[in-house]
Amino acid sequence: MLLARICLITLASFAFAQTVRAQAAHAGSPGHDPCSRPAAGAEVPEPRNFYSEHGVLKVDLSIHDYREQDGSVRYCYLLPDGSESPTLRLNRGDLLILHLTNDLTDTDPSASNAHSHMAHSPGARTPDPCTSDAMTSVSTNLHFHGLTVPPVCHQDDVLRTSVQPSDAPFEYRFQVPANEAPGLYWYHPHIHGFSSRQVLGGASGAMIIEGLERATPEVAGLPERLLVIRDQDLVNPDAPPSKSEPVVPKMLIDRDGDAANNGTGFGKPAKDLSINFVPVPYPDYPPAIIRMRPGERQLWRVLNACAVTYLNLAVIFGHTPQRLGLVAIDGVPMNAPQGRSDPVTWVDHIGVPPGARVEFIVEAPPVGVPALFVTRTVDTGLGGENDPNRALASILATKDAPEPQSKLPAFSRPLPPPALPWLGDAKPVRVRRFYFSEKLQDPKDPNSATDFYITEEGKTPAPFDPAATAPDIVARQGDVEDWIIENRSNELHAFHIHQLHFMLIDWSGMPVNERFLRDTVNVPYFRAQMLQYPSVRLRMDFRDPNTVGTFVYHCHLLEHEDGGMMGTIRVVPADTPSPGR
């Protein structure tokens, strides 16, 4: 009987795999591009919303790739009907059941061994994706960025879980915590050595936990617009800058092969940008189009899904920056249930590091007033990439503009009060110190490759080792810790940790009065004239039982993460003796 049941399960899994692949057959046919993109200057499309029903969201998702004529590779997530990168919408407490099919092809055989840390020979079928830890150009998995779900296989493990093209559809199954903050999250692959390659190619999608209007009544009833900003290799890498730009110093190339920061706000960018896959390529940056009704207010939910590009978002009418009503950062409302901050913070620009999300209220211009959604220049440091001023989209006010496909509900009952005291009032049990640093692989060659490190003070810098079994640090569930993170390099880094949010306490020794939480934060770069390294102090929250397990912290510039700037933390159960330092 047991053997028969096993056979039935195996046959069912095989049949399911065949069904998913058959439904997406058009995506894998020879010569067909499954990851097609809109034309530059197109109207910004909205990703398909996929809603949970009766407390469950079931979705079949496949990942594909396609090599373009210039040699670059695009990646995409597809539903069986061909819809790309759907937005997964769930409520607190809902169950997500996601079947991931790996339809990647070995588009670049030379890359397969570049960062291969395999327990199996290349091409061999892996017996269990949960323990595979295979890391090649055709391996993949999913990270649910920002969600407080356990770091275990079939939920949010990225250290050992690896799905191969030969595997049956892999099931992710977890329940959104009942106390998860309502807001914008996202999903993307997290295979060490290849995260940047896949995300840069377009492998990303948004997740929304419903209920923002319950924390922030000011957004109740507003139409909402999701904007996913991605970066990609330059479409026109050899083009001179637009004649409309001022003359800039000679273009330099950083050690990653990208255009280096020139400090002017102009010149060739390191990467092109797109907005909901509508490309906005260098050098002329033809803006995409967003249509709104004159004077209409909308909630814009913006995800920086870039692999390396920082954003500094603004809306400009003519030459005048407009007020943006910031209501949430990294999926957390500004006044999430603690009620310790104004529900809306009015600003004229918003910095968004790679991996971060912002949600803000925008008002459309009057008819005939030129309006742009732009990203302003970001100073990434002498060693950083060039992120210049550039347009993203023209905002056209027309009376017949279509309404966005979704609208927030009218205000309902407020969110329940939190079960735990406000993190800012919690006393940390210990203080840890870390630092970002970099080193040339060949000190005699200024253009050689770079090793990237994040190191706990007192230890020797070493790049992340995916084969290591011992964590870099151990913490205990139930504790609160303060982490001081220095930047000893001359380029900007973005610190991110999985499974939890943290509170920014101070910025290079200056107290910060932030009454909200983040999961990604910039760490300022070091200048030679500085007397001390710049730093941030973060209050880390390990009180949630879902943080028990082993997970990672890293720089969210994925070239840096792939290059070694990542560490592991093991959170042990609350009844475990104190791990000390």
Coordinates of C-alpha atoms in Angstrom, one line a residue:
M1 CA 0.0 0.0 0.0
L2 CA 2.8 2.4 0.9
L3 CA 4.6 1.6 -2.4
A4 CA 1.4 2.2 -4.3
R5 CA 0.9 5.6 -2.6
I6 CA 4.4 6.6 -3.4
C7 CA 3.9 5.7 -7.0
L8 CA 0.7 7.7 -7.2
I9 CA 2.4 10.7 -5.6
T10 CA 5.2 10.4 -8.1
L11 CA 2.9 10.1 -11.0
A12 CA 0.8 13.0 -9.8
S13 CA 4.0 15.2 -9.5
F14 CA 5.1 14.2 -12.9
A15 CA 1.7 15.0 -14.4
F16 CA 1.6 18.4 -12.7
A17 CA 5.1 19.2 -14.1
Q18 CA 4.0 18.2 -17.6
T19 CA 0.8 20.3 -17.3
V20 CA 2.7 23.4 -16.2
R21 CA 5.3 23.0 -19.0
A22 CA 2.6 22.3 -21.6
Q23 CA 0.7 25.5 -20.6
A24 CA 3.9 27.5 -21.0
A25 CA 5.1 25.7 -24.1
H26 CA 4.9 28.8 -26.1
A27 CA 7.5 30.3 -23.8
G28 CA 10.0 27.6 -24.5
S29 CA 9.6 27.1 -28.2
P30 CA 12.7 27.5 -30.3
G31 CA 13.4 31.1 -31.2
H32 CA 10.5 32.4 -29.1
D33 CA 11.3 35.1 -26.6
P34 CA 9.3 34.3 -23.4
C35 CA 10.5 37.5 -21.7
S36 CA 9.5 40.1 -24.2
R37 CA 9.5 43.7 -23.2
P38 CA 7.4 46.8 -24.2
A39 CA 9.0 49.4 -26.4
A40 CA 10.6 52.5 -25.0
G41 CA 8.2 55.4 -24.6
A42 CA 5.2 53.0 -24.1
E43 CA 2.5 53.5 -21.6
V44 CA 3.3 51.9 -18.3
P45 CA 1.4 48.6 -18.0
E46 CA 0.2 47.2 -14.7
P47 CA 1.3 43.8 -13.6
R48 CA -1.5 41.2 -13.2
N49 CA -2.9 41.1 -9.7
F50 CA -3.3 37.6 -8.3
Y51 CA -5.5 37.7 -5.2
S52 CA -5.9 35.1 -2.4
E53 CA -9.4 33.5 -2.1
H54 CA -10.9 32.2 1.1
G55 CA -7.5 32.6 2.9
V56 CA -5.4 30.8 0.2
L57 CA -3.4 32.0 -2.8
K58 CA -2.4 29.2 -5.1
V59 CA -0.1 30.1 -8.0
D60 CA 2.0 28.2 -10.6
L61 CA 5.0 30.2 -11.6
S62 CA 7.9 29.4 -14.0
I63 CA 11.2 31.1 -14.5
H64 CA 12.6 31.5 -18.0
D65 CA 15.5 33.1 -19.7
Y66 CA 16.3 34.4 -23.2
R67 CA 19.6 35.4 -24.8
E68 CA 19.4 38.6 -26.9
Q69 CA 21.5 39.3 -30.0
D70 CA 23.9 41.5 -28.0
G71 CA 24.6 38.6 -25.7
S72 CA 22.7 39.9 -22.6
V73 CA 20.2 37.5 -21.0
R74 CA 16.7 38.4 -19.9
Y75 CA 14.9 36.5 -17.2
C76 CA 11.2 36.5 -16.3
Y77 CA 8.6 34.8 -14.2
L78 CA 5.5 33.6 -16.0
L79 CA 2.1 32.4 -15.1
P80 CA 0.7 29.5 -17.2
D81 CA -1.2 32.0 -19.4
G82 CA 2.0 33.9 -20.1
S83 CA 1.4 36.8 -17.7
E84 CA 4.7 38.1 -16.5
S85 CA 5.8 38.9 -13.0
P86 CA 2.3 38.8 -11.3
T87 CA 1.7 40.8 -8.2
L88 CA 0.9 38.4 -5.4
R89 CA -1.8 39.9 -3.0
L90 CA -2.5 38.3 0.3
N91 CA -4.0 39.2 3.7
R92 CA -2.4 38.8 7.0
G93 CA -2.8 35.1 8.0
D94 CA -3.3 33.9 4.4
L95 CA -1.7 30.7 3.1
L96 CA 0.6 31.0 0.0
I97 CA 1.1 27.8 -2.1
L98 CA 3.4 28.6 -4.9
H99 CA 4.7 26.0 -7.3
L100 CA 8.0 27.1 -9.0
T101 CA 9.1 25.5 -12.2
N102 CA 12.6 26.0 -13.4
D103 CA 12.7 26.4 -17.2
L104 CA 16.1 28.1 -17.4
T105 CA 18.5 27.0 -20.1
D106 CA 22.3 27.1 -19.9
T107 CA 22.5 30.3 -21.9
D108 CA 26.1 31.0 -20.9
P109 CA 28.1 27.7 -20.2
S110 CA 31.1 29.7 -19.2
A111 CA 29.2 31.1 -16.2
S112 CA 28.2 27.7 -14.9
N113 CA 31.5 27.3 -13.1
A114 CA 32.1 30.9 -12.2
H115 CA 30.5 30.6 -8.8
S116 CA 29.7 26.9 -8.8
H117 CA 29.5 25.5 -5.2
M118 CA 27.9 22.2 -6.0
A119 CA 27.4 19.1 -4.0
H120 CA 26.7 17.3 -7.2
S121 CA 28.3 17.1 -10.6
P122 CA 27.0 19.6 -13.2
G123 CA 24.0 18.4 -15.1
A124 CA 23.2 15.7 -12.5
R125 CA 19.7 15.5 -11.2
T126 CA 19.6 16.6 -7.6
P127 CA 17.7 14.2 -5.4
D128 CA 16.3 16.9 -3.0
P129 CA 16.1 20.6 -3.8
C130 CA 16.0 21.3 0.0
T131 CA 19.6 20.0 0.4
S132 CA 20.9 20.5 -3.1
D133 CA 22.8 23.8 -2.5
A134 CA 23.8 23.7 -6.2
M135 CA 24.7 27.1 -7.4
T136 CA 25.0 27.4 -11.2
S137 CA 23.7 29.7 -13.9
V138 CA 20.6 27.5 -14.3
S139 CA 19.9 27.0 -10.6
T140 CA 17.2 29.1 -8.9
N141 CA 15.1 29.6 -5.8
L142 CA 12.9 32.3 -4.3
H143 CA 13.4 34.8 -1.5
F144 CA 10.3 36.6 -0.1
H145 CA 12.0 39.9 0.7
G146 CA 10.7 41.6 3.9
L147 CA 8.4 38.9 5.1
T148 CA 8.8 37.4 8.6
V149 CA 8.5 33.8 7.6
P150 CA 10.8 30.9 8.8
P151 CA 14.1 30.4 7.0
V152 CA 13.4 26.8 6.3
C153 CA 13.0 24.8 3.1
H154 CA 9.6 25.3 1.3
Q155 CA 9.3 28.7 3.1
D156 CA 12.2 31.2 2.9
D157 CA 15.5 29.3 2.9
V158 CA 18.1 30.6 0.4
L159 CA 21.2 28.8 1.7
R160 CA 20.5 25.2 0.7
T161 CA 17.3 25.3 -1.4
S162 CA 18.1 25.2 -5.0
V163 CA 15.8 24.1 -7.9
Q164 CA 17.2 22.7 -11.1
P165 CA 15.6 22.5 -14.6
S166 CA 15.3 18.8 -14.2
D167 CA 13.3 19.0 -11.0
A168 CA 9.5 18.7 -10.7
P169 CA 7.8 22.0 -9.7
F170 CA 9.0 23.0 -6.3
E171 CA 6.4 23.9 -3.7
Y172 CA 6.7 27.0 -1.5
R173 CA 4.1 26.9 1.2
F174 CA 3.8 29.2 4.2
Q175 CA 1.3 31.3 6.1
V176 CA 1.7 35.1 6.2
P177 CA 2.1 36.0 9.9
A178 CA -1.1 37.4 11.4
N179 CA 0.9 40.4 12.6
E180 CA 2.8 41.1 9.3
A181 CA 2.8 44.8 8.5
P182 CA 0.5 45.7 5.5
G183 CA 2.5 47.0 2.6
L184 CA 4.8 46.2 -0.3
Y185 CA 7.1 43.3 -0.4
W186 CA 8.7 41.3 -3.3
Y187 CA 10.1 38.0 -4.5
H188 CA 13.3 37.3 -6.4
P189 CA 15.9 34.6 -6.8
H190 CA 18.7 34.3 -4.3
I191 CA 21.2 31.8 -5.7
H192 CA 24.7 32.9 -4.4
G193 CA 26.9 33.9 -7.3
F194 CA 24.0 34.4 -9.7
S195 CA 21.5 36.6 -7.8
S196 CA 22.8 39.7 -9.6
R197 CA 22.6 38.0 -13.0
Q198 CA 19.0 36.9 -12.6
V199 CA 17.7 40.0 -10.9
L200 CA 19.5 42.3 -13.4
G201 CA 17.8 40.3 -16.2
G202 CA 14.3 41.0 -14.8
A203 CA 13.6 38.1 -12.4
S204 CA 11.5 39.9 -9.8
G205 CA 7.9 40.5 -8.8
A206 CA 5.9 42.3 -6.1
M207 CA 3.9 41.1 -3.2
I208 CA 1.3 43.2 -1.3
I209 CA 0.0 42.4 2.1
E210 CA -3.4 44.1 2.2
G211 CA -4.7 46.4 4.9
L212 CA -2.6 49.6 4.5
E213 CA -5.8 51.7 4.9
R214 CA -6.3 50.1 8.3
A215 CA -3.0 51.6 9.5
T216 CA -3.2 54.8 7.5
P217 CA -6.8 56.0 6.9
E218 CA -5.5 58.8 4.7
V219 CA -5.1 56.3 1.8
A220 CA -8.5 54.7 2.2
G221 CA -10.3 54.6 -1.2
L222 CA -7.4 55.8 -3.2
P223 CA -6.6 54.2 -6.6
E224 CA -3.3 52.4 -6.3
R225 CA -0.5 52.1 -8.9
L226 CA 2.4 49.6 -8.6
L227 CA 5.6 50.6 -10.2
V228 CA 8.5 48.2 -10.3
I229 CA 11.8 49.8 -11.3
R230 CA 14.5 47.4 -12.6
D231 CA 17.9 47.9 -14.0
Q232 CA 19.6 46.2 -16.9
D233 CA 22.8 46.3 -18.9
L234 CA 23.0 49.4 -21.1
V235 CA 21.1 49.0 -24.4
N236 CA 23.4 51.6 -26.1
P237 CA 26.7 51.3 -24.2
D238 CA 28.8 53.0 -26.9
A239 CA 26.5 56.0 -27.4
P240 CA 27.8 59.4 -26.5
P241 CA 25.8 61.4 -23.9
S242 CA 22.8 63.3 -25.0
K243 CA 23.6 66.8 -26.4
S244 CA 21.1 68.2 -23.9
E245 CA 23.5 67.2 -21.0
P246 CA 26.4 69.4 -19.9
V247 CA 29.9 68.2 -20.8
V248 CA 31.2 65.9 -18.0
P249 CA 34.7 64.7 -17.2
K250 CA 36.2 61.7 -19.0
M251 CA 34.1 58.6 -18.3
L252 CA 35.7 56.2 -16.0
I253 CA 34.9 52.5 -15.6
D254 CA 34.8 50.9 -12.2
R255 CA 36.2 47.5 -11.3
D256 CA 32.8 45.8 -12.0
G257 CA 33.0 47.1 -15.6
D258 CA 30.3 49.7 -15.0
A259 CA 30.4 53.5 -15.5
A260 CA 31.9 54.9 -12.3
N261 CA 30.4 57.7 -10.3
N262 CA 31.7 61.0 -11.7
G263 CA 30.1 63.2 -9.1
T264 CA 28.3 65.5 -11.6
G265 CA 24.8 64.0 -11.8
F266 CA 25.2 63.5 -15.5
G267 CA 27.1 61.2 -18.0
K268 CA 26.7 57.5 -18.8
P269 CA 24.9 55.5 -16.1
A270 CA 26.2 52.2 -14.9
K271 CA 22.9 50.6 -15.9
D272 CA 19.7 51.4 -17.8
L273 CA 16.4 51.5 -16.0
S274 CA 12.9 50.3 -16.8
I275 CA 9.5 51.0 -15.2
N276 CA 7.2 47.9 -15.2
F277 CA 9.5 46.6 -17.9
V278 CA 9.2 49.7 -20.2
P279 CA 12.8 50.6 -20.9
V280 CA 14.1 54.1 -20.4
P281 CA 17.5 53.7 -22.1
Y282 CA 20.6 55.9 -22.1
P283 CA 21.4 58.4 -23.6
D284 CA 18.1 60.2 -24.3
Y285 CA 16.0 58.5 -21.6
P286 CA 12.7 58.5 -23.6
P287 CA 10.2 58.5 -20.7
A288 CA 7.4 55.9 -20.3
I289 CA 3.9 57.3 -20.0
I290 CA 1.6 57.4 -16.9
R291 CA -1.9 58.8 -17.5
M292 CA -3.9 60.2 -14.6
R293 CA -7.0 62.3 -14.3
P294 CA -6.3 66.0 -13.6
G295 CA -5.7 66.6 -9.9
E296 CA -6.4 63.0 -9.0
R297 CA -4.7 61.5 -5.9
Q298 CA -3.3 58.0 -6.1
L299 CA -1.2 55.8 -3.9
W300 CA 2.0 54.8 -5.7
R301 CA 3.7 51.7 -4.5
V302 CA 7.3 51.7 -5.8
L303 CA 9.7 48.8 -5.6
N304 CA 13.4 49.3 -6.3
A305 CA 14.1 45.8 -7.8
C306 CA 17.4 47.0 -9.3
A307 CA 20.5 44.8 -8.9
V308 CA 22.9 47.8 -8.2
T309 CA 21.1 51.1 -8.9
Y310 CA 20.1 53.6 -6.2
L311 CA 17.0 55.7 -6.8
N312 CA 16.2 59.2 -5.6
L313 CA 12.5 59.6 -6.7
A314 CA 10.7 62.9 -7.3
V315 CA 7.7 64.2 -9.2
I316 CA 8.3 67.5 -11.1
F317 CA 5.7 69.8 -12.6
G318 CA 7.6 72.0 -15.1
H319 CA 10.7 72.7 -13.0
T320 CA 9.0 72.5 -9.6
P321 CA 9.3 69.4 -7.3
Q322 CA 6.0 68.3 -5.9
R323 CA 5.0 67.1 -2.5
L324 CA 4.9 63.3 -2.0
G325 CA 3.0 61.9 0.9
L326 CA 5.2 59.1 2.2
V327 CA 3.1 56.6 4.1
A328 CA 5.2 53.4 4.2
I329 CA 8.8 52.2 3.9
D330 CA 9.9 48.6 3.3
G331 CA 6.3 47.3 3.8
V332 CA 5.8 49.0 7.1
P333 CA 3.4 52.0 7.5
M334 CA 5.0 55.1 9.0
N335 CA 2.6 54.9 12.0
A336 CA 2.3 51.1 12.1
P337 CA 0.2 50.2 15.0
Q338 CA 2.5 51.9 17.5
G339 CA 1.0 55.2 16.3
R340 CA 4.3 56.9 17.1
S341 CA 4.7 58.8 13.9
D342 CA 2.6 61.0 11.7
P343 CA 0.7 58.8 9.2
V344 CA 1.9 60.9 6.3
T345 CA 5.3 62.5 5.9
W346 CA 5.4 65.1 3.1
V347 CA 8.7 65.3 1.2
D348 CA 9.8 66.4 -2.3
H349 CA 12.1 63.5 -3.0
I350 CA 12.6 59.9 -1.6
G351 CA 15.8 57.9 -1.6
V352 CA 15.4 54.2 -2.3
P353 CA 18.3 51.8 -2.1
P354 CA 18.3 48.5 -4.1
G355 CA 15.8 46.1 -2.5
A356 CA 13.8 48.8 -0.7
R357 CA 10.2 49.9 -1.2
V358 CA 8.3 53.2 -0.7
E359 CA 4.6 53.9 -0.8
F360 CA 3.4 57.5 -1.2
I361 CA 0.5 59.7 -2.2
V362 CA 0.8 61.5 -5.5
E363 CA -1.4 64.2 -7.0
A364 CA -1.8 64.5 -10.8
P365 CA -1.0 67.8 -12.5
P366 CA -3.6 70.0 -14.2
V367 CA -4.3 69.5 -17.9
G368 CA -1.5 70.9 -20.0
V369 CA 1.1 71.1 -17.3
P370 CA 4.2 69.0 -18.2
A371 CA 5.0 66.6 -15.4
L372 CA 7.8 64.0 -15.0
F373 CA 8.5 61.1 -12.6
V374 CA 12.3 61.1 -12.2
T375 CA 15.2 59.7 -10.3
R376 CA 17.7 62.3 -9.2
T377 CA 21.4 61.7 -9.0
V378 CA 22.8 59.6 -6.1
D379 CA 26.4 60.1 -4.9
T380 CA 27.6 56.5 -4.5
G381 CA 31.2 57.4 -3.7
L382 CA 34.5 57.4 -5.5
G383 CA 34.3 53.6 -6.0
G384 CA 30.6 53.4 -6.8
E385 CA 28.5 53.2 -9.9
N386 CA 27.2 56.3 -11.8
D387 CA 23.5 56.9 -11.0
P388 CA 22.8 60.2 -12.8
N389 CA 19.6 62.4 -13.1
R390 CA 17.2 60.8 -15.5
A391 CA 13.5 60.7 -16.3
L392 CA 11.4 57.6 -15.7
A393 CA 7.9 58.6 -16.9
S394 CA 5.9 61.5 -18.2
I395 CA 2.7 62.0 -16.2
L396 CA -0.1 63.1 -18.6
A397 CA -3.3 64.6 -17.2
T398 CA -6.3 63.7 -19.3
K399 CA -9.9 63.6 -18.3
D400 CA -10.4 60.2 -20.0
A401 CA -7.4 58.5 -18.3
P402 CA -8.3 55.0 -17.3
E403 CA -8.5 54.2 -13.6
P404 CA -5.8 51.9 -12.2
Q405 CA -6.9 48.3 -12.0
S406 CA -7.2 48.4 -8.2
K407 CA -8.3 50.7 -5.4
L408 CA -7.8 50.6 -1.7
P409 CA -10.9 49.8 0.3
A410 CA -12.7 52.4 2.2
F411 CA -11.4 52.6 5.8
S412 CA -12.5 49.7 7.9
R413 CA -11.5 48.8 11.5
P414 CA -8.0 49.8 12.6
L415 CA -5.3 47.2 13.0
P416 CA -5.1 45.6 16.4
P417 CA -2.4 46.9 18.8
P418 CA 0.9 45.1 18.6
A419 CA 1.5 42.3 21.1
L420 CA 5.1 43.4 21.7
P421 CA 6.4 46.7 23.1
W422 CA 7.7 49.2 20.6
L423 CA 11.2 48.2 19.4
G424 CA 12.6 51.6 20.2
D425 CA 11.6 51.1 23.9
A426 CA 13.3 47.7 24.1
K427 CA 16.6 47.4 25.8
P428 CA 19.3 45.6 23.7
V429 CA 21.0 42.7 25.4
R430 CA 24.2 43.2 23.5
V431 CA 25.9 45.4 20.9
R432 CA 27.7 43.9 17.9
R433 CA 30.0 45.7 15.5
F434 CA 30.4 44.9 11.8
Y435 CA 32.1 46.6 8.8
F436 CA 31.9 46.6 5.1
S437 CA 35.3 46.4 3.3
E438 CA 36.7 45.6 -0.1
K439 CA 40.1 44.3 -1.4
L440 CA 41.5 44.0 -4.9
Q441 CA 42.3 40.5 -5.9
D442 CA 45.5 41.7 -7.4
P443 CA 46.8 44.7 -5.4
K444 CA 49.2 45.6 -8.2
D445 CA 46.3 46.0 -10.8
P446 CA 43.9 48.8 -10.0
N447 CA 41.4 47.3 -12.5
S448 CA 41.5 43.7 -11.1
A449 CA 38.4 42.1 -9.6
T450 CA 37.3 43.0 -6.1
D451 CA 36.5 40.8 -3.1
F452 CA 33.7 42.1 -0.9
Y453 CA 33.4 41.5 2.8
I454 CA 31.0 42.1 5.7
T455 CA 32.9 41.2 8.9
E456 CA 32.2 41.2 12.6
E457 CA 34.7 43.3 14.5
G458 CA 37.6 41.3 15.8
K459 CA 37.4 38.7 13.0
T460 CA 39.4 38.4 9.8
P461 CA 37.6 39.5 6.6
A462 CA 36.6 36.6 4.5
P463 CA 34.2 36.3 1.6
F464 CA 30.9 34.4 2.1
D465 CA 31.5 30.6 2.0
P466 CA 28.4 28.8 0.8
A467 CA 29.9 25.5 1.9
A468 CA 30.3 26.6 5.5
T469 CA 28.1 24.8 8.1
A470 CA 28.8 27.1 11.1
P471 CA 27.1 30.5 11.1
D472 CA 29.1 33.7 11.4
I473 CA 27.1 34.8 14.5
V474 CA 24.5 33.3 16.9
A475 CA 21.6 35.2 18.5
R476 CA 18.7 34.1 20.6
Q477 CA 15.0 34.4 19.8
G478 CA 13.3 36.9 22.1
D479 CA 16.4 39.1 22.3
V480 CA 16.9 42.6 21.0
E481 CA 20.4 43.6 19.9
D482 CA 22.1 46.8 18.6
W483 CA 24.3 46.4 15.5
I484 CA 26.8 49.1 14.5
I485 CA 27.7 48.7 10.9
E486 CA 30.7 50.7 9.5
N487 CA 31.6 51.3 5.9
R488 CA 35.4 51.2 5.4
S489 CA 35.1 51.3 1.6
N490 CA 34.8 54.3 -0.7
E491 CA 31.5 53.3 -2.1
L492 CA 27.9 53.3 -0.8
H493 CA 26.5 50.0 0.5
A494 CA 23.0 49.0 1.3
F495 CA 22.6 46.7 4.4
H496 CA 19.8 44.1 4.3
I497 CA 18.9 41.3 6.6
H498 CA 16.4 38.5 6.0
Q499 CA 13.4 37.5 8.2
L500 CA 13.0 40.8 10.2
H501 CA 12.8 44.6 10.3
F502 CA 15.0 46.9 12.3
M503 CA 15.0 50.4 13.6
L504 CA 17.6 53.0 12.6
I505 CA 19.0 54.5 15.8
D506 CA 21.8 56.8 14.7
W507 CA 23.7 57.8 11.6
S508 CA 27.4 58.2 12.0
G509 CA 26.9 58.9 15.7
M510 CA 24.1 61.4 15.2
P511 CA 20.8 60.3 16.8
V512 CA 18.0 59.6 14.3
N513 CA 14.3 60.1 15.3
E514 CA 12.8 57.4 13.1
R515 CA 9.6 56.0 14.6
F516 CA 9.2 53.3 12.0
L517 CA 11.1 50.2 10.8
R518 CA 13.1 49.2 7.7
D519 CA 14.7 46.1 6.3
T520 CA 17.2 47.8 4.0
V521 CA 19.4 50.9 4.8
N522 CA 22.3 52.8 3.3
V523 CA 25.6 52.9 5.0
P524 CA 27.5 56.1 4.0
Y525 CA 30.9 55.7 2.2
F526 CA 34.3 56.6 3.6
R527 CA 36.3 59.6 2.4
A528 CA 40.0 59.9 2.9
Q529 CA 39.7 63.1 4.9
M530 CA 37.3 61.5 7.5
L531 CA 38.5 61.0 11.0
Q532 CA 36.3 58.0 11.6
Y533 CA 34.5 55.5 9.5
P534 CA 30.8 56.3 8.7
S535 CA 28.3 54.0 10.4
V536 CA 24.7 53.2 11.2
R537 CA 23.4 51.9 14.5
L538 CA 20.4 49.5 14.0
R539 CA 18.1 48.0 16.7
M540 CA 17.7 44.4 15.6
D541 CA 14.5 42.6 16.5
F542 CA 14.7 38.8 17.2
R543 CA 11.5 38.6 19.3
D544 CA 9.4 37.0 16.6
P545 CA 9.5 33.1 16.8
N546 CA 9.6 33.0 13.0
T547 CA 13.2 34.3 13.1
V548 CA 14.4 31.0 14.6
G549 CA 16.8 29.3 12.1
T550 CA 19.8 30.2 9.9
F551 CA 19.6 33.1 7.4
V552 CA 21.7 35.8 5.9
Y553 CA 22.6 39.5 6.1
H554 CA 24.3 41.2 3.2
C555 CA 24.8 44.2 0.9
H556 CA 21.8 44.5 -1.4
L557 CA 24.0 45.6 -4.3
L558 CA 23.8 42.1 -5.7
E559 CA 27.2 42.3 -7.4
H560 CA 28.7 42.8 -3.9
E561 CA 26.6 40.0 -2.4
D562 CA 27.6 37.6 -5.1
G563 CA 31.2 38.8 -4.6
G564 CA 31.2 37.7 -1.0
M565 CA 29.6 40.6 1.0
M566 CA 27.2 38.3 2.9
G567 CA 27.2 36.6 6.3
T568 CA 25.0 34.1 8.2
I569 CA 23.2 34.3 11.5
R570 CA 21.7 31.5 13.4
V571 CA 18.8 32.4 15.8
V572 CA 18.4 29.7 18.4
P573 CA 15.2 29.1 20.4
A574 CA 14.4 31.3 23.4
D575 CA 15.1 28.6 25.9
T576 CA 18.7 28.1 24.6
P577 CA 21.4 29.4 26.9
S578 CA 22.6 32.9 25.9
P579 CA 25.0 32.7 23.0
G580 CA 27.0 35.6 24.2
R581 CA 29.0 37.3 21.5

